[in-house]
Each structure stands twice: as C-alpha cells, then as structure tokens.
Coordinates of C-alpha atoms in Angstrom, one line a residue:
X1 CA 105.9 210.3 195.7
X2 CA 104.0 207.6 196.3
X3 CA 101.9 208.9 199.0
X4 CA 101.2 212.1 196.6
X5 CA 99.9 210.3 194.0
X6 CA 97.5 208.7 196.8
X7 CA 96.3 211.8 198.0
X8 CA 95.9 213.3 195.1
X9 CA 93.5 210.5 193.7
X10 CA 91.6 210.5 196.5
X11 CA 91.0 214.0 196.3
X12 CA 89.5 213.8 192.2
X13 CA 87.4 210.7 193.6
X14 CA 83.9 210.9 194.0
X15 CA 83.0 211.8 197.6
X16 CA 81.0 208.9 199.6
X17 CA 77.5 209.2 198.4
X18 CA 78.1 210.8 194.7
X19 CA 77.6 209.6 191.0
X20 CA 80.3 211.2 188.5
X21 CA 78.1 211.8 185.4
X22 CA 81.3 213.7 183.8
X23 CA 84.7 214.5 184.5
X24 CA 84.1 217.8 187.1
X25 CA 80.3 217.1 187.6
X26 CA 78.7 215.0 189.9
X27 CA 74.9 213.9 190.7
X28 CA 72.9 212.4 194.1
X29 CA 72.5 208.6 193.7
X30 CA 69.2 207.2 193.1
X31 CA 67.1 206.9 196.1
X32 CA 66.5 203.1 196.7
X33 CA 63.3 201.8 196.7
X34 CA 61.6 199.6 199.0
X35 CA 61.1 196.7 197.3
X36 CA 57.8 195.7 199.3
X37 CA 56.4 199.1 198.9
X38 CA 55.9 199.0 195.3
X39 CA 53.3 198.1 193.5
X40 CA 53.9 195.2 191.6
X41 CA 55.9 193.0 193.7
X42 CA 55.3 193.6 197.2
X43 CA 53.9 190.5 197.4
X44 CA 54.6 186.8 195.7
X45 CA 52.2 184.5 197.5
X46 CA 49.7 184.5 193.9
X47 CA 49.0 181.2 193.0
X48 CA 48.2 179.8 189.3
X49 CA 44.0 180.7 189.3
X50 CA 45.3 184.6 189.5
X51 CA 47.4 184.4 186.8
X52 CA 43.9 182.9 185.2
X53 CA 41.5 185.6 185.9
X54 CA 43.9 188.3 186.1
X55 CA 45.1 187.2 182.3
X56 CA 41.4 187.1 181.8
X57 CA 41.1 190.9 183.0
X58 CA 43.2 192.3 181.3
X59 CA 42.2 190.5 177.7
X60 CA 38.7 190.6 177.9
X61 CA 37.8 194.3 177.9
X62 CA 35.8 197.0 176.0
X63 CA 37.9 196.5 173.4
X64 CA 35.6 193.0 172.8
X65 CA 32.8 194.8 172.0
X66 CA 34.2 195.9 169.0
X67 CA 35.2 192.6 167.3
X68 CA 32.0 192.5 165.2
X69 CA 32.5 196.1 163.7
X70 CA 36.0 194.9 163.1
X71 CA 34.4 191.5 161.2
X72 CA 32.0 194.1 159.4
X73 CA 35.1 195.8 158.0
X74 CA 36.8 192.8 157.1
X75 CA 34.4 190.5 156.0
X76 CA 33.9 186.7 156.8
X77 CA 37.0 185.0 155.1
X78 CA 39.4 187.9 156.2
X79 CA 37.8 188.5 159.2
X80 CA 37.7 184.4 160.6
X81 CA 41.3 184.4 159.7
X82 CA 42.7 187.5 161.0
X83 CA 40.8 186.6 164.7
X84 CA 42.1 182.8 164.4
X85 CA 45.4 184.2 163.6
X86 CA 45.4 186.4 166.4
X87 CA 44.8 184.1 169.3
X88 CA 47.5 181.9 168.3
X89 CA 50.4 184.4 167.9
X90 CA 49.1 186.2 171.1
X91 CA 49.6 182.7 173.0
X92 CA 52.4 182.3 171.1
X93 CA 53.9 185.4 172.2
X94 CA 52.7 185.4 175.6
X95 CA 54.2 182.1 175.7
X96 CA 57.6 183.3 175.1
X97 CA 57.1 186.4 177.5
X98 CA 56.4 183.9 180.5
X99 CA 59.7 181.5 179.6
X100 CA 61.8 185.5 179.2
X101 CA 60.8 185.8 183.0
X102 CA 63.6 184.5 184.5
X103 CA 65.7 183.2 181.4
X104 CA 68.4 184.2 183.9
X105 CA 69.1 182.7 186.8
X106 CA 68.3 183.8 190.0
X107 CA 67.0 187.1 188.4
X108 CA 63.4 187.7 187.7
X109 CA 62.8 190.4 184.9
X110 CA 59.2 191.7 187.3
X111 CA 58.8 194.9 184.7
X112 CA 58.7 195.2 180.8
X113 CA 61.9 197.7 181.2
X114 CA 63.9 195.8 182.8
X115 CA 63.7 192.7 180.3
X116 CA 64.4 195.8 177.4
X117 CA 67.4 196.8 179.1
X118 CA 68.9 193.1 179.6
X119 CA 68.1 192.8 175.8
X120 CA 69.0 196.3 174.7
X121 CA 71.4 197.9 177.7
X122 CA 70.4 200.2 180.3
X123 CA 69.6 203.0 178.1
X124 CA 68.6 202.4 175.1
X125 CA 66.4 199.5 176.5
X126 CA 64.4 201.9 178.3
X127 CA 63.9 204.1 175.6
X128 CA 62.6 201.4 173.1
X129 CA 59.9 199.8 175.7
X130 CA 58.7 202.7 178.2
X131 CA 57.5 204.7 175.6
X132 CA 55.5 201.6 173.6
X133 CA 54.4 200.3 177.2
X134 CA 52.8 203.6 178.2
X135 CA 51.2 204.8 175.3
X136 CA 49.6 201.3 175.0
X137 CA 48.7 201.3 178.6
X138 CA 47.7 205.0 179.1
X139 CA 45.5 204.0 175.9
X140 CA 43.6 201.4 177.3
X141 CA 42.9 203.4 180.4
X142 CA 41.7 206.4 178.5
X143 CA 39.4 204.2 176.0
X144 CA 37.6 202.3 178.9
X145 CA 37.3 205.4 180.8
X146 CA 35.0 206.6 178.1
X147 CA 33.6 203.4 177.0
X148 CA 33.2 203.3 180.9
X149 CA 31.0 206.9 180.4
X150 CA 29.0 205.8 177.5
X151 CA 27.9 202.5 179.1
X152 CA 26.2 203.9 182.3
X153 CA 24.6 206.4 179.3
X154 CA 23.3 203.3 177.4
X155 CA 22.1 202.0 181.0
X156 CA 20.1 205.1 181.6
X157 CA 18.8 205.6 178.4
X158 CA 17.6 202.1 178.7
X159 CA 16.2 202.5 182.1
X160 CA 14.5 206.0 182.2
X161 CA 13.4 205.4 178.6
X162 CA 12.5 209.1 178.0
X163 CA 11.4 209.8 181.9
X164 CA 14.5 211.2 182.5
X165 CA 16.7 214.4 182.0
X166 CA 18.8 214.3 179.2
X167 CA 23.0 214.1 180.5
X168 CA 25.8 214.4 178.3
X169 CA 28.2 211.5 177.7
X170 CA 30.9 213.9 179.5
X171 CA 29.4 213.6 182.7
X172 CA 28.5 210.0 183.1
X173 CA 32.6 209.6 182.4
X174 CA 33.4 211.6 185.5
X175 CA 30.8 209.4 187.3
X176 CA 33.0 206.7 186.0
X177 CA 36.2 208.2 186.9
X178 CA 34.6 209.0 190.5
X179 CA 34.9 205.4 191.1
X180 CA 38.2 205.1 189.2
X181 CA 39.4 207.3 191.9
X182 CA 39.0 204.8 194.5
X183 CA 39.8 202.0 193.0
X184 CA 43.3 203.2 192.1
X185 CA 44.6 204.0 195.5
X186 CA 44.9 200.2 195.8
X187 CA 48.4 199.4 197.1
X188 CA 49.4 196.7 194.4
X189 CA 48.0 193.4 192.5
X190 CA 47.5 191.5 195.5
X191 CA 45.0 194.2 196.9
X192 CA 42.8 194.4 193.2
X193 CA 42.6 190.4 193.5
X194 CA 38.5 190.2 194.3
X195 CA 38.0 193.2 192.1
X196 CA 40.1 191.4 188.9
X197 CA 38.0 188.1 189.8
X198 CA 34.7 190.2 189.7
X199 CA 36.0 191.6 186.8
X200 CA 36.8 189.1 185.1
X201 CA 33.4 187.2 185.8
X202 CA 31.8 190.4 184.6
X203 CA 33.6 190.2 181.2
X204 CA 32.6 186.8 180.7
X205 CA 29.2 187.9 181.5
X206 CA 28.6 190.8 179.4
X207 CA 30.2 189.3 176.1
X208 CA 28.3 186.0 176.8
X209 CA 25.4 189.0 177.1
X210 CA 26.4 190.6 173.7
X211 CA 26.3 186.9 172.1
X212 CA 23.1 185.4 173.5
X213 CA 21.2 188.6 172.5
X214 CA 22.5 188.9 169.3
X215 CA 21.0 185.5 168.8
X216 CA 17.7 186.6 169.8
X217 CA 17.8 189.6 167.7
X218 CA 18.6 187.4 164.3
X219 CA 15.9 184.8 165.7
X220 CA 13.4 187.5 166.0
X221 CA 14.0 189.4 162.7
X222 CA 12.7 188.6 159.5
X223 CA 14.6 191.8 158.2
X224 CA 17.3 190.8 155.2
X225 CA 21.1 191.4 157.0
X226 CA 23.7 192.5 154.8
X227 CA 27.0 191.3 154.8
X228 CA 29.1 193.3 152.4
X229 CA 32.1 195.2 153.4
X230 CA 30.9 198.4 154.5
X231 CA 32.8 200.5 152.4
X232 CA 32.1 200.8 148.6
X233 CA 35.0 202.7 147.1
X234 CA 38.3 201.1 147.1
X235 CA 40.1 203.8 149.5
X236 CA 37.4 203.2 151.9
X237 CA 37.9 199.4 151.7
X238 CA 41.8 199.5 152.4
X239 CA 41.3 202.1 155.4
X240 CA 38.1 200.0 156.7
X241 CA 40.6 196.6 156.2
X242 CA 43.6 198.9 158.7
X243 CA 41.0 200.0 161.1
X244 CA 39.4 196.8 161.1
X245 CA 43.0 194.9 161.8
X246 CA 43.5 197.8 164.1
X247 CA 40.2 196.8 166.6
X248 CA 41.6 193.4 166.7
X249 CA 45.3 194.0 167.5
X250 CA 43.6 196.7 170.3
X251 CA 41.3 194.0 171.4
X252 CA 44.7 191.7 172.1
X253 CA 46.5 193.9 173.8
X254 CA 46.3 192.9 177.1
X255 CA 50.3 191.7 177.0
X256 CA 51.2 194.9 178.6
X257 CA 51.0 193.3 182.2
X258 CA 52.3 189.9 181.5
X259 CA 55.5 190.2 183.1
X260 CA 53.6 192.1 186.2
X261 CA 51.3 189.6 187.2
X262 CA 54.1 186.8 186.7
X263 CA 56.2 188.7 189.3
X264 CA 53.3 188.2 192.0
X265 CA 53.7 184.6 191.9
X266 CA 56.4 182.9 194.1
X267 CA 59.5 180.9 192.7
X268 CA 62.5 178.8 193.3
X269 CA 64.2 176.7 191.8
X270 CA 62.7 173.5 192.1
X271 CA 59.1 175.6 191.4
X272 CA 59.8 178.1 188.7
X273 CA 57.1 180.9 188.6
X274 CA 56.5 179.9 184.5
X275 CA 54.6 176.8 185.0
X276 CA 51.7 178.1 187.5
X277 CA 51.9 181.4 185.5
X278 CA 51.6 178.6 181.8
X279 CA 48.9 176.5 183.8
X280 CA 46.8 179.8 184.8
X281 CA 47.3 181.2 180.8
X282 CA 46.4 178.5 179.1
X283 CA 43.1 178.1 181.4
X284 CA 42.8 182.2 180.7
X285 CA 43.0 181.5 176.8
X286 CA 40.5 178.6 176.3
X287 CA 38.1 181.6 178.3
X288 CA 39.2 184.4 176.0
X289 CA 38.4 182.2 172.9
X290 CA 35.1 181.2 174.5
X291 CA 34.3 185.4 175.0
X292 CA 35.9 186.6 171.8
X293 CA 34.8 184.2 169.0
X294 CA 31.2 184.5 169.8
X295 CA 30.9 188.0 170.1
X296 CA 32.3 188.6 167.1
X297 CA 30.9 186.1 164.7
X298 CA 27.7 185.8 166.3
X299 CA 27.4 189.5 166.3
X300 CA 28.3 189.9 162.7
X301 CA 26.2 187.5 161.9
X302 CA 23.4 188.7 163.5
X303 CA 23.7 192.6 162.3
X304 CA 26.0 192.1 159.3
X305 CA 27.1 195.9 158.3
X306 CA 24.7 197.2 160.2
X307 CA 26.5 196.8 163.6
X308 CA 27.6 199.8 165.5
X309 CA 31.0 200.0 167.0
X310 CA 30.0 199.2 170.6
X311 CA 27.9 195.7 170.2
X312 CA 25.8 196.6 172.8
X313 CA 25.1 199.9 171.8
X314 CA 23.6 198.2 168.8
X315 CA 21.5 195.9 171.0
X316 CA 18.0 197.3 172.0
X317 CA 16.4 194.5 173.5
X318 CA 15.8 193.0 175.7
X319 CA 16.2 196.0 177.9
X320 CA 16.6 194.7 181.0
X321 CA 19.5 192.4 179.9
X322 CA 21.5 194.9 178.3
X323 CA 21.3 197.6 180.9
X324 CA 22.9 194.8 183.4
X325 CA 25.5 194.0 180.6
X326 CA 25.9 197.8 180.4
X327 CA 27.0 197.8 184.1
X328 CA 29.5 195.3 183.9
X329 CA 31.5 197.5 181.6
X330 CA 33.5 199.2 184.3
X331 CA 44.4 197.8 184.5
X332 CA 47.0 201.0 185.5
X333 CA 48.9 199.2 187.9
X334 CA 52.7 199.0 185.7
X335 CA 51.8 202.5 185.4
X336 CA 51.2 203.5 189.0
X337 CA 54.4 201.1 189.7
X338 CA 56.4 203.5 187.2
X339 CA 55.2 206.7 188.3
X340 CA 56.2 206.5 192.1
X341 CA 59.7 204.7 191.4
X342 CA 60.4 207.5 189.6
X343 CA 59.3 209.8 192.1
X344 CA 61.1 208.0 194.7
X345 CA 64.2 207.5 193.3
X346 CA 64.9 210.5 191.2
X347 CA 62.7 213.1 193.0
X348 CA 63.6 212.0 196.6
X349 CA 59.9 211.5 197.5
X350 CA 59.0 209.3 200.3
X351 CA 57.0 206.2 199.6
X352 CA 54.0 206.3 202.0
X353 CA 50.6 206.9 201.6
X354 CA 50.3 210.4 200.8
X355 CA 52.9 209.9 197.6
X356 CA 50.4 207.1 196.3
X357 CA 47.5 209.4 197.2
X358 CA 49.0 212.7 195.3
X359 CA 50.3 210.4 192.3
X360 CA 47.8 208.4 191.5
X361 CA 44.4 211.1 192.2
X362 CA 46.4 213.2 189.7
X363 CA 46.9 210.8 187.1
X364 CA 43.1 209.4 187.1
X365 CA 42.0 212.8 187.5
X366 CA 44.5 214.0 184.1

C-alpha cells in the first residue's frame, strides 16, 4: 500500500525541470541569468569618485535648464523654498535608499524591484515599482532625446546665423539619436565610466554657462525685468504653481539609478558598499547645489518672466559661448538591464552580443 501511495505521488509530481503554475498545468523554469553578463552588476570594482560623478550624471541634466522657468512660475519666496526644500528631502531620501541597500545581510537589493518585492512580496512588489521606474526612466530618455535635438538646433542657428539651410527640429533629434545608438550598446556601468565623467564635467559646464551669461545679460541691460508670476488669472496661477513644482520634482529625479550604481561598488562586511557610495553622494550634492541654485536664481533674476523654458534657448549672447554650452547637452542603463533579463529568462534568449545589439538598437530607435 505503501509503495502505491509512492508511485502514485511521484507520478502527479512535477517532472525534473517543470514549474506547477496550477493543479494539471505546468510552465518551463526561468532561464538563469548570468550574473556577469548583465548590465548592472557585472562588475563591482567602482570606487567612491563614481558614485560622485555618476550621482552627478544622472541629477544634473536638461531638466536644469528649466529651473528658472519653474522660479518664473513660482515666484521668489515660493520658488527659493520649494528648490531648498527639494535638495534636502532628495538627500534625505537618497540617503535612506543607500542604508536599504543591503539592510539585509549578505543580500544586496542591486535593482529598484527587487527592494519592492522584499518590501511588498514577489508580486505585488513588482507591479508597484517597475511601472513608476520605467515611466520615469523612459521619460527622461525621451525628454533629453529631444532637448538633445533642439540643442544642436540652437548651435546651428547660432553658428550659420542665417548662412545656412533651414532643418527641422525632427531631424537634428535623429542626429542625436545617431549617436544614442552607439553609445547604448555599451555592456554595463563600468564601460559608460569616461563618458558619465565627461558628462558630468559637461553638466557642470554648461549650467555654470547658463549662470555666468545670465550675469552678463542683466549687467549689459538697462531694460526693466519683470518679476511677477507669469500668469494673471487665478486658474493660470494654480496650473503655473503645479507645472512649476512639476519642473522641479523632474529636475530631481535622478533617484531612478541609485540602487544601480551602488551595486557596482564592492562590499563585505568589514567595508559595506554605503559608506563609499555616502562619501561619493555627499561630494555629488554639494556639486548639484553648486549647478542648480545658480541657474535658477541667477537666471530668474536676470530675465524675470521673460525666460523661456530652455535657459539657453533664451540666451543670445555671447554666441560663441552658448553654442559650446549647446553641445554639452548630449542614463538607460536599469532599463537595458530590465529588458534583456526578461528576454533571457522568460523568452529563452541567449545573452550575447547579438541580443544586446537587437534589444537595445530597437529601443533607442522606438
């Protein structure tokens, strides 16, 4: 009876190599995934000066250029507030994120997900963060593709001067995509180190740009500048105060790969991986402050209501300096890393080249 009862359990379990997913059904396994193929941490040899400049990357972007627009719409009391405010609850936060990295032991929580899951189960935690992640990430990459396209506009506009053929904004964006193109069949964050330090030294550059010639400008001008909110009617006011908290929550949103460039750096457990990640933060902050707070109070101070959405769109001269800050204008990593586990694991794909090639030339190019 006994030996029945054996059999016949053995015959309703799961053959070697399946997943029940219901009583009479059963599904492949996920496809494991290599951990040193994928794109976020393949490698932890990063030490605390990239967490600096990749932090600084990833903060100080387009999104910048559009702090004094934001201070135009909220005015100086409201807007000095709202940009104080939102340096100290984004270090705040940040804070918190790098101390969650491995608030269990001998685990390291690498990707957003996977710290949503611990908090929220295996589920529901990845439907509460992978949709917020991606639409803020896939956001960003869309917005500085064309802010991308309309700077190498302004730095032909400024250069030809009216020599030149006329192109449509549309077309300098797929010259900016062009290089997108290359750029994203880098293998993971160790291999975009030199490109996030250029970048980052570009950002500095271009909003220490936007500053310095807005203090020209105001030195120059003799015109009256108007300070006022720039809406008149009270509907306009509150939807100019939203879009104007809006730019500034946008232009902090460069948490989305916190977790990501924390999981490059090494750790054990005499060495935790928070306190070179903390040191390279708070050395990453005191440069944000120094980018952000001049461009936006300098710039709304120089141009008052006036000021166009893009600083440097408003800026005319002089010309040479703001065609090279034009240039400098040019993060999808978490979501290359997302795409290709997915293909991997549930599609069966092989991780090699050609996957990385397919996924991510198809994602820059959508």
């Amino acid at each position: 009876m006994n030996q029945t009862l054996q059999l016949a359990s053995l015959a309703l379990a799961p053959s070697k190599g399946r997943t029940d997913s219901q009583e009479g059904m059963w599904a492949p396994p996920e496809k494991p995934v290599v951990e040193e193929w994928r794109a976020i941490n393949s490698r932890r040899n990063a030490k605390w000066w990239y967490a600096a400049f990749h932090n600084v990357t990833a903060m100080v972007g387009a999104g910048v250029l559009s702090l004094p627009y934001a201070m135009s719409e909220l005015g100086w009391g409201v807007g000095i507030t709202v940009m104080i405010l939102s340096w100290i609850l984004t270090v705040y936060t940040l804070w918190q994120m790098v101390e969650m990295h491995e608030i269990v032991p001998g685990k390291r929580f690498d990707r957003y997900h996977e710290l949503g899951q611990y908090a929220f189960g295996e589920k529901l935690g990845l439907w509460i963060v992978v949709p917020q992640q991606l639409v803020v990430e896939v956001g960003l990459n869309i917005v500085y593709m064309v802010t991308g396209g309309q700077s190498l506009q302004k730095f032909h506009d400024l250069v030809c001067h009216g020599r030149c053929n006329n192109i449509k904004l549309p077309y300098f964006i797929m010259i900016f995509a062009s290089v997108q193109f290359v750029l994203s069949q880098l293998p993971n964050f160790h291999s975009i180190s030199s490109i996030s330090l250029i970048a980052a030294v570009m950002s500095v550059s271009y909003t220490a740009i936007a500053w310095i010639a807005s203090v020209q400008h105001k030195m120059n001008s003799s015109a009256e500048v108007d300070y006022n909110l720039r809406a008149t009617t009270t509907p306009g006011k509150v939807f100019d105060f939203l879009g104007g908290l809006g730019d500034v929550a946008f232009t902090y949103a460069g948490h989305n790969v916190v977790l990501e460039i924390q999981a490059t750096i090494p750790s054990t457990p005499d060495k935790p991986s928070k306190k070179p990640m903390w040191k390279g933060v708070v050395v990453a902050y005191i440069i944000i402050a120094a980018c952000y707070f001049p461009v936006a109070f300098v710039g709304y101070w120089a141009y008052g209501n006036s000021v166009d959405e893009n600083i440097l769109i408003t800026l005319k001269k002089p010309k040479w300096l703001i065609a090279v800050a034009n240039m400098m204008v040019v993060y999808a990593m978490p979501v290359f890393d997302m795409i290709e586990t997915v293909l991997v694991r549930k599609f069966w794909f092989t991780p090699n080249l050609r996957l990385r090639l397919v996924a991510r030339t198809v994602y820059v190019g959508t």
